[in-house]
Each structure stands twice: as C-alpha cells, then as structure tokens.
Tab-separated table of C-alpha atoms and ligand atoms in Angstrom:
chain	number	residue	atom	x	y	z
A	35	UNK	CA	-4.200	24.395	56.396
A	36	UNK	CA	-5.307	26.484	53.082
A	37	UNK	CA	-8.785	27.162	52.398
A	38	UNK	CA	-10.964	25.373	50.108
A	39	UNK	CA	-11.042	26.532	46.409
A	40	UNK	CA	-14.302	27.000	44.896
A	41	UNK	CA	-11.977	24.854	41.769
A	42	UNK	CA	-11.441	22.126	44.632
A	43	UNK	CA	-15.488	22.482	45.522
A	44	UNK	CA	-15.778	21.908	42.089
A	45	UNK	CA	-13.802	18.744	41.284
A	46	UNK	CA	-15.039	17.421	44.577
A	47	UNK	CA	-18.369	17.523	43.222
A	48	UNK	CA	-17.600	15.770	39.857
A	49	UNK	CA	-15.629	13.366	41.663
A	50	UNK	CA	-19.203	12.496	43.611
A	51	UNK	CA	-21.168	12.598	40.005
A	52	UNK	CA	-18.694	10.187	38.446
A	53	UNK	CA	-18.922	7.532	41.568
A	54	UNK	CA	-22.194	7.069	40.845
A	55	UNK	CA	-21.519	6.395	37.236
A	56	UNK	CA	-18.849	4.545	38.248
A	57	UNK	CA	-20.897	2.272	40.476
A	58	UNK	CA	-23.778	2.225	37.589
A	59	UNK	CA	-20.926	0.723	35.489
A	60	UNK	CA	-21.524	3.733	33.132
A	61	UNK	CA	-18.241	3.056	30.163
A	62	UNK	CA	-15.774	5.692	30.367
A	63	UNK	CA	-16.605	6.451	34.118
A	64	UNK	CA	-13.237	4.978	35.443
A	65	UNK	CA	-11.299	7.020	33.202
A	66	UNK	CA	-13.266	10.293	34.532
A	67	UNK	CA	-12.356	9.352	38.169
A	68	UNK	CA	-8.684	8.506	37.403
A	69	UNK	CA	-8.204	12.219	35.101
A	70	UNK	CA	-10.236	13.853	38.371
A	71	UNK	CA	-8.413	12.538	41.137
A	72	UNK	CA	-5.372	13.437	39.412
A	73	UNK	CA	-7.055	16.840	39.175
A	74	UNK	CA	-7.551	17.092	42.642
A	75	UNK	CA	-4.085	15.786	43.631
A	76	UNK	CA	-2.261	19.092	40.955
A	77	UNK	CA	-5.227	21.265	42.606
A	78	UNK	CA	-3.892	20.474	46.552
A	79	UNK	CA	-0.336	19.530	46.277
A	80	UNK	CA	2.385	22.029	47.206
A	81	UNK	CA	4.908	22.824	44.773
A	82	UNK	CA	7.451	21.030	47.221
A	83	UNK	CA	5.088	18.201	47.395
A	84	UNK	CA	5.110	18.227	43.689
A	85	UNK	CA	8.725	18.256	43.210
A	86	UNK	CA	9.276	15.372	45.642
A	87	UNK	CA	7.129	13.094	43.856
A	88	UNK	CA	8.112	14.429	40.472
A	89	UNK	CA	12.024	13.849	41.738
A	90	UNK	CA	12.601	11.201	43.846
A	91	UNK	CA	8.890	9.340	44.860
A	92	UNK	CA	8.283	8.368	41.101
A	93	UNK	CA	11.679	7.977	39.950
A	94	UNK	CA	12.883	5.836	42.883
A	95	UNK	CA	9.650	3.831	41.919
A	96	UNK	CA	10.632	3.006	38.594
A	97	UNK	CA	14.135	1.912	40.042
A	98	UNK	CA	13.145	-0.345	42.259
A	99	UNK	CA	10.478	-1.670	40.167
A	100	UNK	CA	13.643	-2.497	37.716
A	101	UNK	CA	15.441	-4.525	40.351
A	102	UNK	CA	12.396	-6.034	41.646
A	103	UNK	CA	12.037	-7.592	38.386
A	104	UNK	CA	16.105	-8.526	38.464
A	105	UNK	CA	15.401	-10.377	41.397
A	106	UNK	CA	12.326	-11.885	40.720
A	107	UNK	CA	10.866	-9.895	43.656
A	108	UNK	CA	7.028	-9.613	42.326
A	109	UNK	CA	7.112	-13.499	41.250
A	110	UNK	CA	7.841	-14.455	45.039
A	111	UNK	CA	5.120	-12.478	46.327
A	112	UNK	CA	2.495	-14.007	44.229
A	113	UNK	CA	3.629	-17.379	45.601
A	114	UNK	CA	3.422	-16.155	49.161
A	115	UNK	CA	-0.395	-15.507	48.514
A	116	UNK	CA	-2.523	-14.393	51.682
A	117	UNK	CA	0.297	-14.891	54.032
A	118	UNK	CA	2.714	-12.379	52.802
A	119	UNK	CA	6.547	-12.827	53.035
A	120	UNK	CA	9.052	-10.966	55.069
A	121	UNK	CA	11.462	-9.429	53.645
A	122	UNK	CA	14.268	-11.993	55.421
A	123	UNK	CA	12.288	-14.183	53.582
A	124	UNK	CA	12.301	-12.719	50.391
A	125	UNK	CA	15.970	-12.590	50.405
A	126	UNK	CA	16.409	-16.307	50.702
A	127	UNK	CA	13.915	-16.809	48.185
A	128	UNK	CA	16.044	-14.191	45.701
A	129	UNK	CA	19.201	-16.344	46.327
A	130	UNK	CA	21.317	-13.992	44.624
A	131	UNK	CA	25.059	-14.103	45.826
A	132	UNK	CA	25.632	-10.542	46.459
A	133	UNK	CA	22.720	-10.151	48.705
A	134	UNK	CA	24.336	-11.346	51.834
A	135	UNK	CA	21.523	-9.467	54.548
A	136	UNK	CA	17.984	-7.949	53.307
A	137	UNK	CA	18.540	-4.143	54.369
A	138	UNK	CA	18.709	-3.012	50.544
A	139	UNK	CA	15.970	-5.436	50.192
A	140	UNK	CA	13.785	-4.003	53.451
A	141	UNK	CA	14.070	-0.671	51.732
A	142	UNK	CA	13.342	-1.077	48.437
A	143	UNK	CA	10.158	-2.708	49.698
A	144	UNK	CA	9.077	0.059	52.074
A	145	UNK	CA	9.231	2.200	49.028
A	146	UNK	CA	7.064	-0.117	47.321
A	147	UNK	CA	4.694	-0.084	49.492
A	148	UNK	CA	4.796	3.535	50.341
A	149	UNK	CA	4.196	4.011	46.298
A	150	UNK	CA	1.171	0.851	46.425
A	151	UNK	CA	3.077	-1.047	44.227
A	152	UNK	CA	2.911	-4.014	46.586
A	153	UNK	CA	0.789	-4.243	49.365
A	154	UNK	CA	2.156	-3.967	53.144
A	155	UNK	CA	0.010	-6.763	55.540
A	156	UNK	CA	2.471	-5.810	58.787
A	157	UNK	CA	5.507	-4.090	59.351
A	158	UNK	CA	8.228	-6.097	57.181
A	159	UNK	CA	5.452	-8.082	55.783
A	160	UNK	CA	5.095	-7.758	52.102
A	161	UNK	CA	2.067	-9.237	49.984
A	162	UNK	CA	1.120	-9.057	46.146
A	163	UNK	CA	-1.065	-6.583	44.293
A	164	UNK	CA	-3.036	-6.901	41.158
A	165	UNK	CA	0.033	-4.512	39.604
A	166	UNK	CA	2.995	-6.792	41.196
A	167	UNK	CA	0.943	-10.140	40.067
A	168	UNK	CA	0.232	-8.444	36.339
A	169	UNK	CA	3.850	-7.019	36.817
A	170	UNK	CA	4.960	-11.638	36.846
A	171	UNK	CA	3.269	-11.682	32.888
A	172	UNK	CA	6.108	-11.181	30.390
A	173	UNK	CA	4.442	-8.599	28.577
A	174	UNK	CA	3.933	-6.224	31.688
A	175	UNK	CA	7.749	-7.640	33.355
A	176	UNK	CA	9.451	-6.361	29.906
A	177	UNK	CA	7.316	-3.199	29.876
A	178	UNK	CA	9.392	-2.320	33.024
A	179	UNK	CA	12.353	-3.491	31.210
A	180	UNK	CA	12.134	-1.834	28.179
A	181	UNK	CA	11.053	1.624	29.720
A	182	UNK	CA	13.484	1.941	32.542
A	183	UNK	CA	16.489	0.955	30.138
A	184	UNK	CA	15.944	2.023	26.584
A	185	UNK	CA	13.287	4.910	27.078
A	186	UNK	CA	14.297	6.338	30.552
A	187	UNK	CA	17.657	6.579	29.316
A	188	UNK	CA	16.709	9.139	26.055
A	189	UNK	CA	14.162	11.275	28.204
A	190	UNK	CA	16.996	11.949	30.359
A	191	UNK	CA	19.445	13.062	27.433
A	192	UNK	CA	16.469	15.553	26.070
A	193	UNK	CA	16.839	18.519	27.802
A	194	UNK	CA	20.854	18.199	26.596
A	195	UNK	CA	19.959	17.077	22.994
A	196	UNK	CA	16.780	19.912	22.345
A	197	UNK	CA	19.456	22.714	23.826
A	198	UNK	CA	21.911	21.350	21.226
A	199	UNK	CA	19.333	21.395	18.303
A	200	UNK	CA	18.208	25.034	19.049
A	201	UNK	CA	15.099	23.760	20.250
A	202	UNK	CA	14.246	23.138	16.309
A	203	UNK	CA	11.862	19.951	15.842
A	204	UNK	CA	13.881	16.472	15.681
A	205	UNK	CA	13.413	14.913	12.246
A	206	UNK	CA	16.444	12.507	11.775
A	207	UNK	CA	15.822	9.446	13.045
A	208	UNK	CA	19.429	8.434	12.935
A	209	UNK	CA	19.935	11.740	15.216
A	210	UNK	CA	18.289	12.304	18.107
A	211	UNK	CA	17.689	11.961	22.031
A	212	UNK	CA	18.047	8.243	21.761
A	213	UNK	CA	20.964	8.024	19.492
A	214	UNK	CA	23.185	10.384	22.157
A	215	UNK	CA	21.860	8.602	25.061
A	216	UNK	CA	22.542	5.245	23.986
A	217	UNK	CA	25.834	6.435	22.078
A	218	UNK	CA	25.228	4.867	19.386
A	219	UNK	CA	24.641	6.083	15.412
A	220	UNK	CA	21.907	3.539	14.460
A	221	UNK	CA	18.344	4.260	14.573
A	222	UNK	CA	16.485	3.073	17.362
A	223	UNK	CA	14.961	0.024	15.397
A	224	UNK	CA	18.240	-1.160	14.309
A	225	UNK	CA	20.014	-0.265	17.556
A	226	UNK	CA	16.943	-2.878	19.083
A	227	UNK	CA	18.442	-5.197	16.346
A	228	UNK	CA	21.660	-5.773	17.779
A	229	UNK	CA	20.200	-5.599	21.127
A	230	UNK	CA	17.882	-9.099	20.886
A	231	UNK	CA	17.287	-9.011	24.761
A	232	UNK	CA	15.828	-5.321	24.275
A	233	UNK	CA	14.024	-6.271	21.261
A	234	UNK	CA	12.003	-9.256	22.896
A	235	UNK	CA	11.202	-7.024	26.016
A	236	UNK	CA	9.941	-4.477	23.383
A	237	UNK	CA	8.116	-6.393	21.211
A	238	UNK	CA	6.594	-8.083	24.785
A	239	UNK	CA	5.420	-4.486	26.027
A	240	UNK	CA	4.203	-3.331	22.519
A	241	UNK	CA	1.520	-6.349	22.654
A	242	UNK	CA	-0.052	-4.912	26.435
A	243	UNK	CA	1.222	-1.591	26.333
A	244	UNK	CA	-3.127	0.007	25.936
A	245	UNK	CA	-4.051	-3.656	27.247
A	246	UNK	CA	-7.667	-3.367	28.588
A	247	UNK	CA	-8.435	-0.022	27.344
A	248	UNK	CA	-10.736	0.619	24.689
A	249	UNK	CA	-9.665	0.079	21.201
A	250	UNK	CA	-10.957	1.034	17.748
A	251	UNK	CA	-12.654	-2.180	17.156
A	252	UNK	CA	-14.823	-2.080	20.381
A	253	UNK	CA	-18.580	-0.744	19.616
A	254	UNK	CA	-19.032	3.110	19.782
A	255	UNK	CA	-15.276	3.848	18.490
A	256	UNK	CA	-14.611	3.153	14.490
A	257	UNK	CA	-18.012	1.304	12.601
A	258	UNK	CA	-15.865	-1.636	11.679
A	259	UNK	CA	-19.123	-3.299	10.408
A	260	UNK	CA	-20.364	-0.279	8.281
A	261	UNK	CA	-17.090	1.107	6.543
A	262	UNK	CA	-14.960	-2.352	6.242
A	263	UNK	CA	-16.935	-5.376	6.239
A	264	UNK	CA	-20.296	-4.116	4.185
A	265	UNK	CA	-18.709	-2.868	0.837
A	266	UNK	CA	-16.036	-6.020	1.084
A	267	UNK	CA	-15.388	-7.355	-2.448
A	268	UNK	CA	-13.315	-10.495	-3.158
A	269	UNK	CA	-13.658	-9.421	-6.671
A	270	UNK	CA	-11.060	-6.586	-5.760
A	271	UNK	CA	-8.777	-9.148	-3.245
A	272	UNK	CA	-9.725	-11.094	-0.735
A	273	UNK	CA	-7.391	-9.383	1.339
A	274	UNK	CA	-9.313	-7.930	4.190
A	275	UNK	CA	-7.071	-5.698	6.737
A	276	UNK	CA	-3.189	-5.082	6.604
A	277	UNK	CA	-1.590	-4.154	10.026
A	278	UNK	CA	1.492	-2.437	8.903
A	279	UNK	CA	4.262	-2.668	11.829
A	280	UNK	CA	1.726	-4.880	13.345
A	281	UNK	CA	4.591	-6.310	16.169
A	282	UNK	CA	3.480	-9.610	17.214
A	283	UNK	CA	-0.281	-8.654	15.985
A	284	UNK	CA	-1.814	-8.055	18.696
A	285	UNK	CA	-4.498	-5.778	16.722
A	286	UNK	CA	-5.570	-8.612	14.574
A	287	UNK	CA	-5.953	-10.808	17.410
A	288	UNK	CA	-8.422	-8.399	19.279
A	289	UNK	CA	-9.937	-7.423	15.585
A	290	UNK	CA	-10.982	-11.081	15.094
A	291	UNK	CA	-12.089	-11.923	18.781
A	292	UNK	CA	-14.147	-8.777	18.734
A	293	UNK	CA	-15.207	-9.207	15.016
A	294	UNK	CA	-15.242	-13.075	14.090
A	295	UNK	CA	-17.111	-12.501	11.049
A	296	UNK	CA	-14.020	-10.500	9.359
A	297	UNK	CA	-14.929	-11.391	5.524
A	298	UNK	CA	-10.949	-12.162	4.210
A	299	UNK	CA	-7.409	-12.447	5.221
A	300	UNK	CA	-6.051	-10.607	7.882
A	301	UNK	CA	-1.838	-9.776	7.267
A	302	UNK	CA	0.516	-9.163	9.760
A	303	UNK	CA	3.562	-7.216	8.718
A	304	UNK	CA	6.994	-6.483	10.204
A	305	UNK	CA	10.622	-6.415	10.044
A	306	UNK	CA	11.722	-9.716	9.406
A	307	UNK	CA	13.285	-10.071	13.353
A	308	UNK	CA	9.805	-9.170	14.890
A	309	UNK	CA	8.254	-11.836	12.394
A	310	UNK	CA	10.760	-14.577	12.893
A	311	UNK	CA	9.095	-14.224	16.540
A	312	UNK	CA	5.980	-14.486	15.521
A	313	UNK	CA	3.702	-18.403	14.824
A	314	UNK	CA	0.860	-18.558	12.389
A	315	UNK	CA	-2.587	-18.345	13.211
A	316	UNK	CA	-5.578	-16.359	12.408
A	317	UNK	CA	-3.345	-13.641	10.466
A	318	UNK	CA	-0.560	-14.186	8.120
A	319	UNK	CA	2.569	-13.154	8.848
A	320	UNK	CA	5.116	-11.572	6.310
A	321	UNK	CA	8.118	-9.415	6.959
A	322	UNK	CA	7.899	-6.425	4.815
A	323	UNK	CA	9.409	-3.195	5.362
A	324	UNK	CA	7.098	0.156	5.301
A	325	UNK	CA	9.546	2.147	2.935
A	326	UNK	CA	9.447	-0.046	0.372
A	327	UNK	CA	6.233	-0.879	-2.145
A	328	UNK	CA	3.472	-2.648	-0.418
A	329	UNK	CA	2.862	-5.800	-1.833
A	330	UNK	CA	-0.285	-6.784	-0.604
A	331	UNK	CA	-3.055	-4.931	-3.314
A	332	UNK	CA	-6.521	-3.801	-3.003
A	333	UNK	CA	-7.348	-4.613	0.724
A	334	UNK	CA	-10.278	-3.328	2.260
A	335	UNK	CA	-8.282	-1.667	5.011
A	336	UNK	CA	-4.460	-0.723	5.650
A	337	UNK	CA	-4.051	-0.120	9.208
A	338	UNK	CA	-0.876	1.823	10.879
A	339	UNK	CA	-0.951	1.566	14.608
A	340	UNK	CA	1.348	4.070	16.737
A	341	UNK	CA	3.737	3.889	13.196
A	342	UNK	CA	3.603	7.950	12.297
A	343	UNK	CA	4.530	9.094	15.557
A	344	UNK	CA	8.002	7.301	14.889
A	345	UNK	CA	8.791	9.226	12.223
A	346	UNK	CA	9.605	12.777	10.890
A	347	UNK	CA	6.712	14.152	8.148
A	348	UNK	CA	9.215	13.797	5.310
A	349	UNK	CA	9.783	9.599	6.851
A	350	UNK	CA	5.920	9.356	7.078
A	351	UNK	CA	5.376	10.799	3.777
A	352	UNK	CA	7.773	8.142	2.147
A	353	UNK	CA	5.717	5.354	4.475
A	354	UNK	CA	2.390	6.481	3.171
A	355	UNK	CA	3.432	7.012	-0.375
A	356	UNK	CA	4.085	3.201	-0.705
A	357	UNK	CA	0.582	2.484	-0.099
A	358	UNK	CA	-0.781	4.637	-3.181
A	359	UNK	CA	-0.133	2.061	-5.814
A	360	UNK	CA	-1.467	-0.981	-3.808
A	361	UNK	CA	-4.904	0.377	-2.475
A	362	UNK	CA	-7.583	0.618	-4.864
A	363	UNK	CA	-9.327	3.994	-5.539
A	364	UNK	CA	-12.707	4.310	-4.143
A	365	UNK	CA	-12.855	1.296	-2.082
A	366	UNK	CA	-9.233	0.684	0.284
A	367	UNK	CA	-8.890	2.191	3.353
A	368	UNK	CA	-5.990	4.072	5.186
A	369	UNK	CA	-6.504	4.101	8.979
A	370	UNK	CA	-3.888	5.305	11.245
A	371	UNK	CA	-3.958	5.229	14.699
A	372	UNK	CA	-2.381	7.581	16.439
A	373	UNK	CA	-2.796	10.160	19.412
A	374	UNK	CA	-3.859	13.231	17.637
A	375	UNK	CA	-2.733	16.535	19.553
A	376	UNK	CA	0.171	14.731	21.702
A	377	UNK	CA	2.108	13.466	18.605
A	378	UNK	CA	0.567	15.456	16.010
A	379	UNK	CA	-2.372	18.224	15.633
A	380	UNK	CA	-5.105	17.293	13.462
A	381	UNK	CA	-4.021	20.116	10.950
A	382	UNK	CA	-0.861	18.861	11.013
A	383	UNK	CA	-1.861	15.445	9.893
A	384	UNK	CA	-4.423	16.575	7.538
A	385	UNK	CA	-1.316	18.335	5.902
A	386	UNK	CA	1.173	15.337	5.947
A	387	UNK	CA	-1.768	13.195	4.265
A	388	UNK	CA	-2.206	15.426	1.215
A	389	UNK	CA	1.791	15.709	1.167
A	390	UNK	CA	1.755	11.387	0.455
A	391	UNK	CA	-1.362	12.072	-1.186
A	392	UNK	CA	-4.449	11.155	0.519
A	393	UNK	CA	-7.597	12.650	2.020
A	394	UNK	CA	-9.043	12.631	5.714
A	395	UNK	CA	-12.379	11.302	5.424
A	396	UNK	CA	-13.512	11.356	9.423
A	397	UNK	CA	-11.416	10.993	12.550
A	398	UNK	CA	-13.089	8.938	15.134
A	399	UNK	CA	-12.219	8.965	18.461
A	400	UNK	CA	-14.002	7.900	21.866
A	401	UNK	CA	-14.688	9.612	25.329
A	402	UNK	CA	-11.467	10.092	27.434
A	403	UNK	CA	-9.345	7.495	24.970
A	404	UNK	CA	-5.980	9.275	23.697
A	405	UNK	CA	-5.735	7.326	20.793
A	406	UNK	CA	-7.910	8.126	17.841
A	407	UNK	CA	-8.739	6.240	14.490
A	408	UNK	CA	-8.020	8.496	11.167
A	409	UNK	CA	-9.813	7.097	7.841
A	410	UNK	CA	-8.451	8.400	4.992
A	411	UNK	CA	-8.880	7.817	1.486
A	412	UNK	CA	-6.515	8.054	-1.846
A	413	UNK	CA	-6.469	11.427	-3.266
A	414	UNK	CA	-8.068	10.689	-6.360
A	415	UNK	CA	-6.801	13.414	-8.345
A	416	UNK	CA	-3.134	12.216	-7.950
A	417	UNK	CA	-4.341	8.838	-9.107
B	765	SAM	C1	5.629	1.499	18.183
B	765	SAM	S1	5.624	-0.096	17.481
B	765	SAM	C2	3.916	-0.314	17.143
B	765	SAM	C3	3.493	-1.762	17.102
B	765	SAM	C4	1.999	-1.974	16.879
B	765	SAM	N1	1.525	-1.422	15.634
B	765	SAM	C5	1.234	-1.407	18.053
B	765	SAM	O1	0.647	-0.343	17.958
B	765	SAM	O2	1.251	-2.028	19.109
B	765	SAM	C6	6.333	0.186	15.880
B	765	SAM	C7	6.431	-1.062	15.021
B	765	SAM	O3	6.963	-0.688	13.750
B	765	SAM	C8	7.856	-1.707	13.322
B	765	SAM	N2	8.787	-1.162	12.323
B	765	SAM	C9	9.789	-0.264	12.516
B	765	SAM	N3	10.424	-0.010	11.368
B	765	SAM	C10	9.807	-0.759	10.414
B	765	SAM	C11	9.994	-0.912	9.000
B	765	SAM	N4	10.940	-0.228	8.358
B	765	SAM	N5	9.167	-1.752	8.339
B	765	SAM	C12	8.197	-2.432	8.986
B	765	SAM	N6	7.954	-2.328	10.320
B	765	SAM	C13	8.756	-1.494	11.027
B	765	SAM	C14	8.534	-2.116	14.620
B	765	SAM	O4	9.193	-3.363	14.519
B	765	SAM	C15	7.359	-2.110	15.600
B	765	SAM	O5	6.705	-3.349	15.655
C-alpha cells in the first residue's frame, strides 16, 4: 500500500467541498465531482491498472455494449423491471438462431456489470440501469451504433494514417483517418450518404449527443435576451435565428422551449437527406448546403453548431465566407459553437474569422462546459 499524497489529501478535500455543493444543488457541482473523481482515479491507479482499463476494461465495454444492442439485450432488461432476468432467460428472450446456450451471453453480462453498465441483483441475475434503460431510446441505442462502427473504426486507423502524413495537420476531408479506415474515397458525409442505416443512427446520436448538459440558451451562458431578441427588427427580415447544419434541429427545439418569446422565424438547414428526415414544426426546414450562398438574408443570428470542427481552415473559410453577403452589417450575428482549445485555440479561431472576414466580438462560455458560444460580427471594412 503507497502512502498518501499531499495531491491525493488535496483532491480528497475538494471532493468533500463539492458534496456539499452537490447536495445544496449548487449548478455546475456534478460536473466538479465527476472531473475530481476522475482526478483521484489518474492520481491512485497504477500504470498497469491504467493500461488494463485503457486496453481491454473500456474497449471490451464498448463491444459488448454493440452486441447488447444487436440483441436487444438492454430492451429485455427494462421489461424484467425489479425482478431481474437470468441470463438463461435472456437468451430465450434474444431468440436469435445462433445462440444455441447463454455462455457468450453469461459473459458479456458479467462484464457489464463489472463496468456498471447494467446492474447485477444476484449471481446470474441481471437488472436495468438508468444507462441500459436510456441506452432502449433511439437516440442513445444509435449513439452506440454510430460510435462503435463509423468512429471506432477511424480512431483505430490514426496512429497508421498521422505516421503516413508526417504527423502534418489533416486538412483534406476527402483524405484522412476515416477515408483509409472505411476504404473508401468519399468524404465522410457522403460516405454516410450511401450508408442510410449509418446516417439515421447518426443523425439519431447528433440530436442527444450533449443531451442534459447545459447549453448556450440556458441562463448564465450566452444573453439570448440582450444580444438577439432586444435589437430584433422585422424591418431588416423577420428571420430570427439560422441553425446552419442544424441535423434534425434539435437546437431550435431547446431555443424555443427555453425562449418561447423568440421574435421571428427560426430555419433549420441541412443536406437535403438529413431534411427529407425531418417534419415541420416550430422551425422551417430547408436543405441548403454551407458552401454555397446563404439564402436566407439579414437574420438576427446565424448559428453553426459543432460545424468548424469538421473542416480544415481553408473548408471553414469557404463556409463562413457564404454568410458575408446575407447578414446585414451592424445588426446579424455569427455564433459558432464549438469547443475552443480541443478543436481549435482561441487564437486560432480569431485568425480563421478575419481570414472569411469577420470579427470576434466576446466568447462566452460557462463553468466546467466544453463547448463555448463565439459571437462574431462582419468585418466592416471588407464590406
Ligand atoms: C457534427 S453534425 C452537427 C449537427 C448539429 N449542428 C449539432 O451540433 O448537433 C454536422 C452537421 O453538418 C451537416 N452538414 C455536413 N455537410 C453539410 C453541407 N455541405 N451543407 C449543409 N450541412 C452539412 C451534417 O449533415 C450534420 O447534420
């Protein structure tokens, strides 16, 4: 047994600070517990502890997570509520042919289990969890779906594509991780195209994939009120907010619930595929693609939600351009919300703005949230 670190003292003392704000209900306190414990987990772990979970723990996780959703595993254990199922049980319920006894089965649960995916009542006796019952919804099911076999798939091919490159920074996006992984020549977007089951599971995970985290619109993030709805003039449009690459817009849903007094039309836009998906409601849908000119003029806002991080600067540059004509001087917005530092340094976005032409005005992030919400405004000089 090692001793204890004065830096393990030290966490263990935050960690007592933030359970009381946690228990106060204090916002932001369950993301300081979460980043904490996971600081006290890197702080006391061995390195072979490390490299277990790293290896085969978490990866083996993610597996059988994929074939629990093939065989409808987490579904089953909702239905068996309080009682639990065994895991004979479970592979009657599954019904698939090949599964003639429920070995595989017993041991992809104990893993499960092990990892607190599902819960464990008694030996052999598996019950749900709030992640197995969330993991039933579609949009959490295809998250799994989507991640295991069209992400996974490129991380693994990095190492081999980043030696190849020289270790020089990826800008083709006809040409990179993904494109050797999956074999295939077409960028990822179009390779989703001709893959329609891998496009529904990503369109499904795009609409949950920060569900229930704080978002832009909530109070104490970006002044909706103050720098989009005062200052709206249907003089200029009544156009209020464009989400550009919106998916299935999700955004405008949560901007309207959280903001029902939005002052003019909210516009969904997408490739035509996504938007054949998507029905009418409180936005309105177009298909539009971001390289070409933006049709919708003088809106209050144009929003661009996880869209730059896509893209190579001289891609984003040609995206941005296209809003220059449409936004009026002095009065549209350009918000893009991205995770500043991970995906791109603040300089380094400051720089691709004035490339297409715009200014930062304020960056607005909140407490312990990755994403942040850039305003920016047209670079009147270039007008
Ligand atoms: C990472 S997703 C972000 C979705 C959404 N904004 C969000 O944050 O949840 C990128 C989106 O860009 C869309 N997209 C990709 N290429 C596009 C193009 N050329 N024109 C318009 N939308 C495009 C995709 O269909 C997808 O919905």
């Amino acid at each position: 047994m090692t001793n204890v670190t004065s830096e393990t003292e030290a966490i263990l003392l935050q960690l007592q600070t933030a359970g009381l704000s946690y228990r106060e209900k204090v916002p932001g306190a369950r993301e300081t517990l979460m980043s904490l414990s996971r600081d006290l987990i890197s702080n006391l772990q061995l390195p072979s502890e490390a490299l277990m979970r790293m290896g085969w723990a978490e990866p083996a996780m993610m597996a059988n997570c994929r074939t629990a959703v093939d065989l409808e595993i987490f579904g089953h254990l909702k239905e068996s509520r309080e009682t639990g199922i065994t895991t004979k049980e479970l592979a009657v319920k599954c019904a698939v042919a090949q599964l003639t006894h429920h070995e595989p089965l017993a041991r992809i649960m104990k893993h499960l289990a092990a990892m607190n995916v599902v819960g464990e009542k008694s030996e052999d006796t598996y019950s749900s969890t709030p992640l197995a019952e969330a993991l039933c919804e579609a949009k959490y099911r295809d998250g799994i779906i989507f991640l295991y076999d069209v992400a996974g798939v490129s991380f693994r091919y990095l190492p081999e594509y980043l030696k190849k490159i020289s270790y020089t920074l990826p800008t083709d996006a006809t040409n990179g991780p993904f494109q050797g992984a999956h074999k295939t020549e077409l960028s990822a977007f179009s390779w989703l195209d001709h893959n329609p089951a891998y496009i529904q599971a990503f369109n499904n995970y795009m609409s949950a994939y920060r569900a229930g985290t704080p978002s832009w619109v909530d109070p104490g993030f970006y002044p909706v009120a103050d720098r989009l709805i005062d200052g709206f003039n249907s003089d200029y449009s009544d156009a209020f907010l464009v989400d550009i690459g919106g998916g299935k817009g999700h955004d405008l849903h949560e901007l309207k619930e959280k903001h029902p007094n939005i002052p003019g039309r909210l516009i969904l836009q997408d490739r035509q595929v996504v938007i054949s998906t998507v029905g009418s409601g409180i936005f309105e849908a177009m298909s539009h693609d971001f390289f070409a000119a933006q049709p919708i003029k003088n809106a209050r806002a144009y929003h661009l939600h996880s869209i730059l991080h896509n893209w190579g600067d001289d891609d984003c540059v040609r995206i941005l351009r296209q809003l220059r004509s449409a936004m009026k001087p002095g009065y549209s917005r350009l918000l893009l919300n991205e995770i500043i530092v991970l995906e791109r340094t603040e300089a380094q976005l400051v720089k691709l703005l004035r490339q297409a032409g715009f200014n930062l005005v304020k960056i607005y992030s909140y407490e312990l949230v990755q994403e942040s919400l850039v305003e920016a405004e047209l670079d009147e000089e270039e007008v």
